[in-house]
Amino acid sequence: MPELPEVETVRKALAEVLEGRRLAHVETRRADLRFPFPRGFAKKLTGCRVESVGRRGKFLIIGLDDGLTLISHLGMSGRYRIYLKTPPKLEKHDHVVFETENGASIRFNDPRRFGFMDLVKTAALATYPMLVKMGPEPLSNAFNGPVLAAALKGRKAPIKAALLDQSVVAGIGNIYASEALFRAGISPKRKAATVQGSRAEKLVLALRSVLIEAIAAGGSSLRDHRQPSGELGYFQHAFAVYGRDGQPCPGCTCNPETGVGGIRRITQSGRSTFYCARRQR
DNA sequence: CGGCAAACCTGCGAGC
DNA sequence: TGCTCGCAGGTTTGCC
């Protein structure tokens, strides 16, 4: 389920149940997800106290009291479920089970197993390969028009593809790339290098606004995603373009019924992009 | 180095 | 009903 807003939704829920708590029991129910679990994964975690539940891009960063940090990525279909009281029977694809000292159960379920977990020394976190090259957090002060413009300079790929590159900006995925480009009025096919100056400023504002609104809505529930409480996210109802090919554009008078455009779906680097050719240039 | 397709894996809906 | 195909929110790999 995971782009930044969905991961942030999960982070908040996990923080609430885990921060300050000790892990009484941890169990992996298979040897690997996308990668094998590191040696002694469950054993090392058992007995640890969770100090913090953070996020970097789409990665959950869980700080523990004994100098270790748990890194968790949801991949495409990863989900956390939290049960404060008696949990139901284990379900298919429940791959990792955590239990806290005060009786909460947390389960990681991931049908496609593109997600993964890793356990690293907190001191070595800054050198973790997948985090080293990551670009700025889009909701932080480190991200602004000039920073984005500089990251896009010299890039020949379309802007949509550049936004999916986590070294340009962290946490953007296929949905919010399309949605932000729509808000900014920028064509997904535009060469990334030409997004400079006021266009870059506009795109930064568009990214920020769409992410903030999506977080407030608990993320988007298309198929897999639910909040860890079991509640659905509901930002999918606010999509302007994603998954709406053939429908009228909410921002202009485009309407496929009248033969003047509307939302179109195209494929870019093997992934769907949705946009309005009239409003986005 | 940059850009793109393919690979990883399972499930679901559409179409025949 | 049952099969096949295409598609799905991510990231890495390997090939031009």
PDB file of C-alpha atoms in Angstrom, chain A residues 115-259:
ATOM      1  CA  GLY A 115       8.378  -5.509   1.485  1.00  0.00           C
ATOM      2  CA  PHE A 116      11.301  -6.268   3.771  1.00  0.00           C
ATOM      3  CA  MET A 117      12.687  -5.769   7.250  1.00  0.00           C
ATOM      4  CA  ASP A 118      16.236  -5.312   8.395  1.00  0.00           C
ATOM      5  CA  LEU A 119      17.960  -4.837  11.708  1.00  0.00           C
ATOM      6  CA  VAL A 120      20.984  -2.551  11.854  1.00  0.00           C
ATOM      7  CA  LYS A 121      23.146  -0.876  14.447  1.00  0.00           C
ATOM      8  CA  THR A 122      21.682   2.559  15.029  1.00  0.00           C
ATOM      9  CA  ALA A 123      25.146   4.053  14.657  1.00  0.00           C
ATOM     10  CA  ALA A 124      25.319   2.621  11.115  1.00  0.00           C
ATOM     11  CA  LEU A 125      21.872   3.830  10.064  1.00  0.00           C
ATOM     12  CA  ALA A 126      23.243   6.823   8.170  1.00  0.00           C
ATOM     13  CA  THR A 127      25.218   4.521   5.891  1.00  0.00           C
ATOM     14  CA  TYR A 128      22.316   2.180   5.104  1.00  0.00           C
ATOM     15  CA  PRO A 129      22.517   1.810   1.298  1.00  0.00           C
ATOM     16  CA  MET A 130      18.855   2.462   0.511  1.00  0.00           C
ATOM     17  CA  LEU A 131      18.803   5.570   2.698  1.00  0.00           C
ATOM     18  CA  VAL A 132      22.122   7.106   1.728  1.00  0.00           C
ATOM     19  CA  LYS A 133      21.069   8.373  -1.676  1.00  0.00           C
ATOM     20  CA  MET A 134      17.582   9.396  -0.646  1.00  0.00           C
ATOM     21  CA  GLY A 135      16.524  12.931  -1.518  1.00  0.00           C
ATOM     22  CA  PRO A 136      14.929  15.477   0.818  1.00  0.00           C
ATOM     23  CA  GLU A 137      11.707  14.867   2.715  1.00  0.00           C
ATOM     24  CA  PRO A 138       9.055  16.708   0.720  1.00  0.00           C
ATOM     25  CA  LEU A 139       7.366  18.070   3.865  1.00  0.00           C
ATOM     26  CA  SER A 140      10.586  19.378   5.408  1.00  0.00           C
ATOM     27  CA  ASN A 141      12.167  22.814   5.078  1.00  0.00           C
ATOM     28  CA  ALA A 142      15.028  21.182   3.181  1.00  0.00           C
ATOM     29  CA  PHE A 143      12.711  20.816   0.188  1.00  0.00           C
ATOM     30  CA  ASN A 144      11.884  23.885  -1.882  1.00  0.00           C
ATOM     31  CA  GLY A 145      11.770  25.126  -5.463  1.00  0.00           C
ATOM     32  CA  PRO A 146      15.493  25.726  -5.958  1.00  0.00           C
ATOM     33  CA  VAL A 147      16.364  22.350  -4.393  1.00  0.00           C
ATOM     34  CA  LEU A 148      13.950  20.507  -6.677  1.00  0.00           C
ATOM     35  CA  ALA A 149      15.079  22.505  -9.719  1.00  0.00           C
ATOM     36  CA  ALA A 150      18.716  21.627  -8.989  1.00  0.00           C
ATOM     37  CA  ALA A 151      17.884  17.932  -8.633  1.00  0.00           C
ATOM     38  CA  LEU A 152      16.106  17.950 -12.005  1.00  0.00           C
ATOM     39  CA  LYS A 153      18.807  19.832 -13.852  1.00  0.00           C
ATOM     40  CA  GLY A 154      20.281  17.857 -16.741  1.00  0.00           C
ATOM     41  CA  ARG A 155      17.679  15.104 -16.499  1.00  0.00           C
ATOM     42  CA  LYS A 156      16.288  13.973 -19.812  1.00  0.00           C
ATOM     43  CA  ALA A 157      13.699  11.611 -18.391  1.00  0.00           C
ATOM     44  CA  PRO A 158      10.093  12.791 -18.160  1.00  0.00           C
ATOM     45  CA  ILE A 159       9.207  14.638 -14.958  1.00  0.00           C
ATOM     46  CA  LYS A 160       6.891  11.810 -13.870  1.00  0.00           C
ATOM     47  CA  ALA A 161       9.771   9.336 -13.907  1.00  0.00           C
ATOM     48  CA  ALA A 162      12.024  11.809 -12.064  1.00  0.00           C
ATOM     49  CA  LEU A 163       9.459  12.219  -9.281  1.00  0.00           C
ATOM     50  CA  LEU A 164       9.460   8.459  -8.745  1.00  0.00           C
ATOM     51  CA  ASP A 165      13.233   8.574  -8.298  1.00  0.00           C
ATOM     52  CA  GLN A 166      13.711   8.592  -4.521  1.00  0.00           C
ATOM     53  CA  SER A 167      17.016  10.449  -4.855  1.00  0.00           C
ATOM     54  CA  VAL A 168      15.197  13.487  -6.272  1.00  0.00           C
ATOM     55  CA  VAL A 169      12.593  13.676  -3.512  1.00  0.00           C
ATOM     56  CA  ALA A 170      11.667  11.027  -0.948  1.00  0.00           C
ATOM     57  CA  GLY A 171       8.387   9.186  -0.652  1.00  0.00           C
ATOM     58  CA  ILE A 172       6.607   9.975  -3.916  1.00  0.00           C
ATOM     59  CA  GLY A 173       5.051   7.009  -5.710  1.00  0.00           C
ATOM     60  CA  ASN A 174       2.852   6.379  -8.693  1.00  0.00           C
ATOM     61  CA  ILE A 175      -0.370   7.882  -7.336  1.00  0.00           C
ATOM     62  CA  TYR A 176       0.933  11.089  -5.835  1.00  0.00           C
ATOM     63  CA  ALA A 177       3.262  11.770  -8.774  1.00  0.00           C
ATOM     64  CA  SER A 178       0.239  11.908 -11.098  1.00  0.00           C
ATOM     65  CA  GLU A 179      -1.842  13.884  -8.612  1.00  0.00           C
ATOM     66  CA  ALA A 180       0.881  16.467  -7.897  1.00  0.00           C
ATOM     67  CA  LEU A 181       1.613  17.016 -11.592  1.00  0.00           C
ATOM     68  CA  PHE A 182      -2.075  17.617 -12.169  1.00  0.00           C
ATOM     69  CA  ARG A 183      -2.214  20.183  -9.375  1.00  0.00           C
ATOM     70  CA  ALA A 184       0.876  21.903 -10.732  1.00  0.00           C
ATOM     71  CA  GLY A 185      -0.441  21.925 -14.299  1.00  0.00           C
ATOM     72  CA  ILE A 186       2.683  20.172 -15.542  1.00  0.00           C
ATOM     73  CA  SER A 187       2.570  17.453 -18.186  1.00  0.00           C
ATOM     74  CA  PRO A 188       3.983  14.140 -16.950  1.00  0.00           C
ATOM     75  CA  LYS A 189       5.778  13.907 -20.311  1.00  0.00           C
ATOM     76  CA  ARG A 190       7.654  17.187 -19.892  1.00  0.00           C
ATOM     77  CA  LYS A 191      11.410  16.770 -19.780  1.00  0.00           C
ATOM     78  CA  ALA A 192      12.428  16.920 -16.114  1.00  0.00           C
ATOM     79  CA  ALA A 193      15.242  19.403 -16.780  1.00  0.00           C
ATOM     80  CA  THR A 194      12.728  21.978 -17.991  1.00  0.00           C
ATOM     81  CA  VAL A 195      10.970  22.068 -14.635  1.00  0.00           C
ATOM     82  CA  GLN A 196      12.809  25.082 -13.249  1.00  0.00           C
ATOM     83  CA  GLY A 197      12.016  28.396 -11.580  1.00  0.00           C
ATOM     84  CA  SER A 198       8.331  29.020 -10.986  1.00  0.00           C
ATOM     85  CA  ARG A 199       7.377  25.608 -12.388  1.00  0.00           C
ATOM     86  CA  ALA A 200       9.544  23.919  -9.797  1.00  0.00           C
ATOM     87  CA  GLU A 201       8.078  26.158  -7.084  1.00  0.00           C
ATOM     88  CA  LYS A 202       4.608  25.238  -8.182  1.00  0.00           C
ATOM     89  CA  LEU A 203       5.414  21.540  -8.209  1.00  0.00           C
ATOM     90  CA  VAL A 204       6.823  21.729  -4.680  1.00  0.00           C
ATOM     91  CA  LEU A 205       3.606  23.337  -3.454  1.00  0.00           C
ATOM     92  CA  ALA A 206       1.541  20.746  -5.310  1.00  0.00           C
ATOM     93  CA  LEU A 207       3.501  17.851  -3.805  1.00  0.00           C
ATOM     94  CA  ARG A 208       3.235  19.305  -0.321  1.00  0.00           C
ATOM     95  CA  SER A 209      -0.482  19.982  -0.521  1.00  0.00           C
ATOM     96  CA  VAL A 210      -1.423  16.603  -1.931  1.00  0.00           C
ATOM     97  CA  LEU A 211       0.703  14.745   0.631  1.00  0.00           C
ATOM     98  CA  ILE A 212      -0.643  16.769   3.555  1.00  0.00           C
ATOM     99  CA  GLU A 213      -4.239  16.247   2.468  1.00  0.00           C
ATOM    100  CA  ALA A 214      -3.671  12.539   1.921  1.00  0.00           C
ATOM    101  CA  ILE A 215      -2.108  12.110   5.360  1.00  0.00           C
ATOM    102  CA  ALA A 216      -5.062  13.914   6.909  1.00  0.00           C
ATOM    103  CA  ALA A 217      -7.360  11.425   5.138  1.00  0.00           C
ATOM    104  CA  GLY A 218      -5.472   8.394   6.456  1.00  0.00           C
ATOM    105  CA  GLY A 219      -3.909   7.668   3.064  1.00  0.00           C
ATOM    106  CA  SER A 220      -5.564   6.078   0.036  1.00  0.00           C
ATOM    107  CA  SER A 221      -7.251   2.672   0.079  1.00  0.00           C
ATOM    108  CA  LEU A 222      -7.248   1.188  -3.405  1.00  0.00           C
ATOM    109  CA  ARG A 223      -6.986  -2.492  -2.687  1.00  0.00           C
ATOM    110  CA  ASP A 224      -4.523  -3.467   0.014  1.00  0.00           C
ATOM    111  CA  HIS A 225      -4.165  -0.423   2.146  1.00  0.00           C
ATOM    112  CA  ARG A 226      -5.904  -0.076   5.445  1.00  0.00           C
ATOM    113  CA  GLN A 227      -4.837   1.878   8.452  1.00  0.00           C
ATOM    114  CA  PRO A 228      -3.410  -0.431  11.119  1.00  0.00           C
ATOM    115  CA  SER A 229      -6.646  -0.022  13.071  1.00  0.00           C
ATOM    116  CA  GLY A 230      -8.499  -1.667  10.187  1.00  0.00           C
ATOM    117  CA  GLU A 231     -10.078   1.602   9.095  1.00  0.00           C
ATOM    118  CA  LEU A 232      -9.864   2.470   5.431  1.00  0.00           C
ATOM    119  CA  GLY A 233      -8.010   5.544   4.229  1.00  0.00           C
ATOM    120  CA  TYR A 234     -10.249   7.740   2.149  1.00  0.00           C
ATOM    121  CA  PHE A 235      -8.046  10.030   0.066  1.00  0.00           C
ATOM    122  CA  GLN A 236      -8.826   7.928  -3.032  1.00  0.00           C
ATOM    123  CA  HIS A 237     -12.143   9.765  -3.199  1.00  0.00           C
ATOM    124  CA  ALA A 238     -10.195  12.983  -3.688  1.00  0.00           C
ATOM    125  CA  PHE A 239      -8.115  11.795  -6.637  1.00  0.00           C
ATOM    126  CA  ALA A 240      -8.300  14.252  -9.493  1.00  0.00           C
ATOM    127  CA  VAL A 241      -6.720  11.983 -12.091  1.00  0.00           C
ATOM    128  CA  TYR A 242      -5.409   8.682 -10.722  1.00  0.00           C
ATOM    129  CA  GLY A 243      -7.476   5.792 -12.050  1.00  0.00           C
ATOM    130  CA  ARG A 244      -9.907   8.203 -13.695  1.00  0.00           C
ATOM    131  CA  ASP A 245      -9.071   7.725 -17.363  1.00  0.00           C
ATOM    132  CA  GLY A 246     -12.016   8.452 -19.608  1.00  0.00           C
ATOM    133  CA  GLN A 247     -13.628  10.737 -17.042  1.00  0.00           C
ATOM    134  CA  PRO A 248     -13.955  14.513 -17.232  1.00  0.00           C
ATOM    135  CA  CYS A 249     -11.096  16.600 -15.890  1.00  0.00           C
ATOM    136  CA  PRO A 250     -12.071  18.314 -12.624  1.00  0.00           C
ATOM    137  CA  GLY A 251      -9.874  21.318 -13.399  1.00  0.00           C
ATOM    138  CA  CYS A 252     -11.151  22.394 -16.804  1.00  0.00           C
ATOM    139  CA  THR A 253     -13.933  21.770 -19.285  1.00  0.00           C
ATOM    140  CA  CYS A 254     -12.340  18.650 -20.733  1.00  0.00           C
ATOM    141  CA  ASN A 255     -14.964  16.008 -21.173  1.00  0.00           C
ATOM    142  CA  PRO A 256     -14.648  12.788 -23.142  1.00  0.00           C
ATOM    143  CA  GLU A 257     -18.426  12.828 -23.689  1.00  0.00           C
ATOM    144  CA  THR A 258     -18.126  15.959 -25.779  1.00  0.00           C
ATOM    145  CA  GLY A 259     -15.014  14.717 -27.542  1.00  0.00           C
TER     146      GLY A 259
END
